[in-house]
Coordinates of C-alpha atoms in Angstrom, one line a residue:
X1 CA 93.2 94.3 105.6
X2 CA 93.9 91.2 107.6
X3 CA 97.4 90.1 108.5
X4 CA 98.7 86.6 107.8
X5 CA 102.1 85.4 108.7
X6 CA 105.3 87.0 109.8
X7 CA 108.6 85.7 108.5
X8 CA 111.9 85.3 110.3
X9 CA 113.0 88.8 109.4
X10 CA 109.9 90.4 111.0
X11 CA 108.4 91.4 107.7
X12 CA 104.6 91.1 107.7
X13 CA 102.7 90.0 104.6
X14 CA 99.2 91.6 104.6
X15 CA 96.7 89.7 102.5
X16 CA 93.5 91.3 101.2
X17 CA 90.5 90.1 103.3
X18 CA 89.2 87.5 100.8
X19 CA 92.6 85.8 100.5
X20 CA 93.1 86.0 104.3
X21 CA 89.7 84.4 104.8
X22 CA 90.6 81.5 102.5
X23 CA 93.8 80.9 104.3
X24 CA 92.1 81.2 107.7
X25 CA 89.0 79.2 107.1
X26 CA 89.8 76.5 104.5
X27 CA 93.5 75.6 104.8
X28 CA 93.8 71.8 105.1
X29 CA 90.3 71.2 103.7
X30 CA 89.9 68.9 100.7
X31 CA 86.7 70.4 99.2
X32 CA 84.4 73.2 100.5
X33 CA 81.6 75.3 99.2
X34 CA 82.4 78.9 98.2
X35 CA 78.9 79.9 97.0
X36 CA 75.7 78.4 95.6
X37 CA 77.4 77.3 92.3
X38 CA 81.1 77.1 93.1
X39 CA 83.1 74.7 95.2
X40 CA 86.7 75.2 96.2
X41 CA 89.2 72.3 96.0
X42 CA 92.6 72.2 97.7
X43 CA 93.2 68.5 98.4
X44 CA 96.0 67.3 96.2
X45 CA 94.5 63.9 95.2
X46 CA 91.2 65.4 94.2
X47 CA 93.0 68.3 92.4
X48 CA 95.0 65.8 90.4
X49 CA 91.9 63.9 89.4
X50 CA 90.0 67.0 88.4
X51 CA 92.8 68.4 86.3
X52 CA 93.4 65.1 84.6
X53 CA 89.8 64.5 83.8
X54 CA 89.8 66.8 80.7
X55 CA 91.9 69.5 79.1
X56 CA 91.1 73.1 79.8
X57 CA 88.7 74.7 77.4
X58 CA 89.6 77.8 75.5
X59 CA 87.8 79.9 78.1
X60 CA 89.6 78.3 81.0
X61 CA 93.1 78.8 79.6
X62 CA 94.8 81.8 81.4
X63 CA 96.6 83.4 78.5
X64 CA 94.8 82.2 75.4
X65 CA 91.2 82.8 76.2
X66 CA 89.1 84.0 73.2
X67 CA 90.2 87.4 71.9
X68 CA 87.6 89.8 70.5
X69 CA 85.1 87.0 70.5
X70 CA 87.5 84.8 68.4
X71 CA 88.8 81.5 69.8
X72 CA 92.5 81.1 69.6
X73 CA 93.4 77.7 68.2
X74 CA 96.2 75.8 70.0
X75 CA 98.3 75.8 66.8
X76 CA 98.2 79.6 66.8
X77 CA 98.9 79.8 70.5
X78 CA 101.9 77.5 70.0
X79 CA 103.2 79.8 67.2
X80 CA 102.9 82.8 69.5
X81 CA 104.7 81.1 72.4
X82 CA 107.5 79.9 70.1
X83 CA 108.0 83.5 69.0
X84 CA 108.2 84.9 72.5
X85 CA 110.4 82.0 73.4
X86 CA 112.9 83.0 70.7
X87 CA 112.8 86.6 72.0
X88 CA 113.5 85.5 75.6
X89 CA 116.5 83.3 74.5
X90 CA 117.9 86.2 72.5
X91 CA 117.5 88.5 75.6
X92 CA 119.3 86.0 77.8
X93 CA 122.3 86.1 75.5
X94 CA 122.7 89.9 75.8
X95 CA 125.6 91.0 78.1
X96 CA 124.5 92.4 81.5
X97 CA 125.9 96.0 82.0
X98 CA 128.4 96.2 84.8
X99 CA 127.1 97.6 88.1
X100 CA 123.5 97.5 86.9
X101 CA 121.3 99.3 89.5
X102 CA 117.9 97.7 89.9
X103 CA 117.1 99.3 93.2
X104 CA 113.7 101.0 93.7
X105 CA 110.1 99.9 93.9
X106 CA 109.4 96.4 92.8
X107 CA 107.9 94.7 90.9
X108 CA 107.8 97.9 88.8
X109 CA 111.6 98.2 88.4
X110 CA 112.0 94.6 87.3
X111 CA 109.0 94.9 84.9
X112 CA 110.5 97.9 83.1
X113 CA 113.9 96.3 82.8
X114 CA 112.4 93.1 81.3
X115 CA 110.2 95.1 78.9
X116 CA 113.2 97.0 77.6
X117 CA 115.5 94.0 77.5
X118 CA 113.1 91.7 75.6
X119 CA 111.0 94.1 73.6
X120 CA 113.2 97.2 73.3
X121 CA 113.4 97.0 69.5
X122 CA 109.7 97.0 69.0
X123 CA 107.6 100.1 68.0
X124 CA 106.2 102.2 70.7
X125 CA 102.6 101.3 69.8
X126 CA 103.5 97.7 70.9
X127 CA 105.8 98.4 73.8
X128 CA 103.2 100.7 75.5
X129 CA 101.0 97.6 75.8
X130 CA 103.4 96.5 78.6
X131 CA 102.6 99.4 80.8
X132 CA 101.5 98.2 84.2
X133 CA 98.8 100.8 84.3
X134 CA 96.9 98.8 81.8
X135 CA 96.3 96.2 84.4
X136 CA 93.7 98.5 86.1
X137 CA 90.9 97.6 83.7
X138 CA 90.4 95.7 80.4
X139 CA 88.6 98.8 79.1
X140 CA 91.8 100.8 79.4
X141 CA 93.8 98.1 77.7
X142 CA 91.5 98.0 74.8
X143 CA 91.4 101.8 74.5
X144 CA 95.2 101.8 74.1
X145 CA 95.1 98.9 71.6
X146 CA 92.3 100.6 69.6
X147 CA 94.3 103.9 69.5
X148 CA 97.5 102.0 68.4
X149 CA 95.7 100.0 65.7
X150 CA 94.2 103.2 64.3
X151 CA 97.6 105.0 63.8
X152 CA 98.7 105.3 60.2
X153 CA 101.4 103.0 58.9
X154 CA 102.1 99.4 60.0
X155 CA 105.1 97.2 60.7
X156 CA 106.9 96.1 57.5
X157 CA 107.5 92.4 57.1
X158 CA 111.2 91.7 57.8
X159 CA 111.6 94.8 60.1
X160 CA 114.3 94.4 62.8
X161 CA 111.9 93.7 65.6
X162 CA 111.2 90.8 68.0
X163 CA 109.8 87.6 66.6
X164 CA 106.6 88.3 68.5
X165 CA 106.2 91.7 66.9
X166 CA 106.9 90.2 63.6
X167 CA 103.7 88.2 63.9
X168 CA 101.8 91.5 63.7
X169 CA 103.4 92.6 60.4
X170 CA 100.7 91.0 58.1
X171 CA 97.8 92.6 59.9
X172 CA 96.5 94.8 57.1
X173 CA 93.1 96.0 58.4
X174 CA 92.1 97.9 61.5
X175 CA 90.3 94.8 62.9
X176 CA 93.3 92.6 62.2
X177 CA 95.7 95.0 63.8
X178 CA 93.6 95.2 67.0
X179 CA 93.6 91.4 67.1
X180 CA 97.3 91.1 66.5
X181 CA 98.1 93.8 69.1
X182 CA 95.8 92.1 71.7
X183 CA 97.7 88.8 71.1
X184 CA 101.0 90.6 71.4
X185 CA 100.0 91.8 74.9
X186 CA 98.5 88.4 75.9
X187 CA 101.9 86.8 75.2
X188 CA 104.4 89.4 76.3
X189 CA 102.8 91.0 79.3
X190 CA 102.6 87.8 81.4
X191 CA 106.4 87.3 80.9
X192 CA 107.2 90.8 82.2
X193 CA 104.5 90.9 84.9
X194 CA 105.0 87.3 86.3
X195 CA 108.8 87.3 86.5
X196 CA 109.1 90.8 88.1
X197 CA 106.4 89.8 90.6
X198 CA 108.1 86.5 91.3
X199 CA 111.4 88.1 92.1
X200 CA 109.8 90.8 94.2
X201 CA 108.0 88.1 96.2
X202 CA 111.3 86.2 96.7
X203 CA 113.1 89.2 98.0
X204 CA 110.3 90.1 100.3
X205 CA 109.9 86.6 101.7
X206 CA 113.6 85.7 102.1
X207 CA 116.3 88.3 101.4
X208 CA 119.1 88.5 102.2
X209 CA 119.8 85.0 100.9
X210 CA 122.7 82.7 101.9
X211 CA 125.4 82.7 99.3
X212 CA 125.1 78.9 98.8
X213 CA 121.4 78.9 98.2
X214 CA 120.6 78.2 94.5
X215 CA 118.3 80.6 92.7
X216 CA 116.1 77.6 91.8
X217 CA 115.4 76.8 95.4
X218 CA 114.6 80.5 96.2
X219 CA 112.2 80.6 93.3
X220 CA 110.4 77.3 94.1
X221 CA 109.9 78.4 97.7
X222 CA 108.7 81.9 96.6
X223 CA 106.1 80.2 94.3
X224 CA 105.1 78.0 97.1
X225 CA 104.2 80.8 99.5
X226 CA 102.9 83.2 96.9
X227 CA 101.9 81.2 93.9
X228 CA 101.6 83.6 90.9
X229 CA 98.6 81.5 89.7
X230 CA 96.9 81.1 93.0
X231 CA 93.7 79.6 91.6
X232 CA 92.6 77.6 88.5
X233 CA 89.0 77.7 87.4
X234 CA 87.2 74.8 85.8
X235 CA 83.7 75.4 84.6
X236 CA 80.9 72.9 85.5
X237 CA 81.4 69.6 83.7
X238 CA 79.9 66.1 84.1
X239 CA 83.4 64.7 84.6
X240 CA 83.7 66.4 88.0
X241 CA 80.4 65.2 89.4
X242 CA 81.5 61.6 88.5
X243 CA 84.7 62.1 90.4
X244 CA 83.1 63.4 93.6
X245 CA 79.4 63.5 94.4
X246 CA 79.9 66.7 96.5
X247 CA 80.4 68.5 93.2
X248 CA 77.0 69.3 91.7
X249 CA 76.2 69.2 88.0
X250 CA 76.1 73.0 87.9
X251 CA 79.1 73.7 90.1
X252 CA 82.1 75.4 88.8
X253 CA 85.4 74.3 90.5
X254 CA 88.0 76.7 91.8
X255 CA 91.2 74.8 92.5
X256 CA 93.4 76.6 95.0
X257 CA 97.2 76.2 95.0
X258 CA 97.1 79.1 97.5
X259 CA 95.9 76.6 100.1
X260 CA 97.6 73.4 99.0
X261 CA 101.0 75.2 99.0
X262 CA 100.5 76.0 102.7
X263 CA 98.8 72.8 103.8
X264 CA 100.4 71.6 107.0
X265 CA 99.8 68.0 106.0
X266 CA 102.0 68.5 102.9
X267 CA 104.8 70.8 104.2
X268 CA 106.9 71.1 107.3
X269 CA 106.6 74.7 108.7
X270 CA 104.3 75.6 105.9
X271 CA 104.3 79.4 106.5
X272 CA 108.1 79.6 106.7
X273 CA 110.4 80.6 103.8
X274 CA 112.8 77.7 103.7
X275 CA 114.4 77.3 100.3
X276 CA 116.6 74.6 101.6
X277 CA 113.6 72.2 101.6
X278 CA 113.9 72.0 97.8
X279 CA 117.2 70.1 98.1
X280 CA 115.2 67.1 98.9
X281 CA 111.9 67.8 97.1
X282 CA 110.9 67.4 93.4
X283 CA 108.9 70.5 92.2
X284 CA 107.4 68.5 89.4
X285 CA 106.2 65.7 91.6
X286 CA 105.4 67.1 95.1
X287 CA 101.7 66.7 96.1
X288 CA 99.7 69.9 95.9
X289 CA 102.5 72.0 94.3
X290 CA 101.3 73.6 91.1
X291 CA 103.3 76.7 90.3
X292 CA 103.2 75.8 86.6
X293 CA 99.9 73.9 86.4
X294 CA 99.2 70.1 86.4
X295 CA 101.3 67.5 84.7
X296 CA 98.5 66.9 82.2
X297 CA 98.9 70.5 80.9
X298 CA 102.0 72.4 82.1
X299 CA 102.2 76.2 81.6
X300 CA 104.0 76.9 78.3
X301 CA 105.9 79.8 79.9
X302 CA 107.7 77.8 82.5
X303 CA 110.9 77.5 80.5
X304 CA 111.0 81.3 80.2
X305 CA 110.1 82.1 83.8
X306 CA 113.0 80.2 85.5
X307 CA 115.9 81.5 83.4
X308 CA 114.8 85.1 83.3
X309 CA 114.0 85.1 87.1
X310 CA 117.3 83.5 87.7
X311 CA 119.1 86.2 85.7
X312 CA 117.4 88.9 87.7
X313 CA 118.3 87.2 90.9
X314 CA 122.0 86.9 89.8
X315 CA 122.0 90.7 89.1
X316 CA 120.4 91.6 92.4
X317 CA 122.5 89.2 94.5
X318 CA 125.7 90.4 92.8
X319 CA 125.0 93.9 93.9
X320 CA 124.1 92.9 97.5
X321 CA 120.6 94.1 97.0
X322 CA 118.1 93.6 99.8
X323 CA 114.8 94.9 101.1
X324 CA 114.8 98.4 102.6
X325 CA 115.1 97.8 106.4
X326 CA 112.6 100.6 107.0
X327 CA 109.8 98.6 105.2
X328 CA 108.2 96.1 107.5
X329 CA 104.9 95.4 105.8
X330 CA 103.8 94.6 102.2
X331 CA 100.3 94.1 100.9
X332 CA 99.1 91.3 98.7
X333 CA 96.1 92.6 96.7
X334 CA 93.4 90.4 95.2
X335 CA 94.5 90.0 91.6
X336 CA 94.9 87.2 89.1
X337 CA 98.7 87.4 89.6
X338 CA 99.5 86.9 93.3
X339 CA 102.3 89.1 94.6
X340 CA 103.4 91.7 97.1
X341 CA 103.0 95.3 96.0
X342 CA 105.5 98.1 96.2
X343 CA 108.6 96.4 97.8
X344 CA 111.5 98.8 98.1
X345 CA 114.8 97.2 97.2
X346 CA 118.1 98.9 98.0
X347 CA 121.7 98.1 97.0
X348 CA 124.2 96.8 99.5
X349 CA 125.4 99.5 101.9
X350 CA 122.5 101.9 101.0

């Protein structure tokens, strides 16, 4: 593993070699070749033009790619996101237990808390789909889904479950249940995974936080240094060759917020965790900053991420939680969701 960057608290973030090589070799570059049929793009102006050239296809969308060979229409995707949105709003209204202890290994602890908070009323065959172990391989995920879909009995319409689970109630056949359970995981897992990872990243990068620093600034800065969606793939398309002749007709384009978020031409002290910078910056309009995608097609989950992550930060900050002083390094594996792994959080005084 290569080592990239040490913050003001002498915590070292260890990127996997491929990520480290991208940061070392291509930071500050506008466009560069990654292999024979893929170019990388990190320049903000070219990124804007590429993302505005056309909407993402169904195979390029991160959450709603085709499922079991079936394309997910945008109307169906919208229905699913509205359902999980209702469940998140309901979860945010629940009272927080006094002296809630969320110390332990993150992002796992935060993931389990969010799973139970949002989806606790759902049947076990659905809740098990939130297990972080299923991230190991798609084959394991679909084995669990297949087993759940084969179990006798099914959810009754009108059962006291989440809105998202309610969408599975009319799945009568085995094939329909598999599809419905796959869609349930597609919508719910990113909420639990992303938010717990984002909060773990924030704590690793900057805790303890100054009391006057708003949660929003902490989160924006965490997403800058460790963007959960660190790359955006666009398959070869004639629109891109027309924008820049360095992009060939058969070239896929890998857009890299990982690099633009640390570009020294765009940021003062680009490797430093400085949440105060967001007092003067607009996260929706700063060049090269894409934590929720491009203005032409924002991530549908952004209005769930910020409130839930802010709620977790409120709980942790109220308890004086910080990173275990004995932990000085954390690894960032190569995964679709960029984040530090196994960060130990301890309550104040521990």
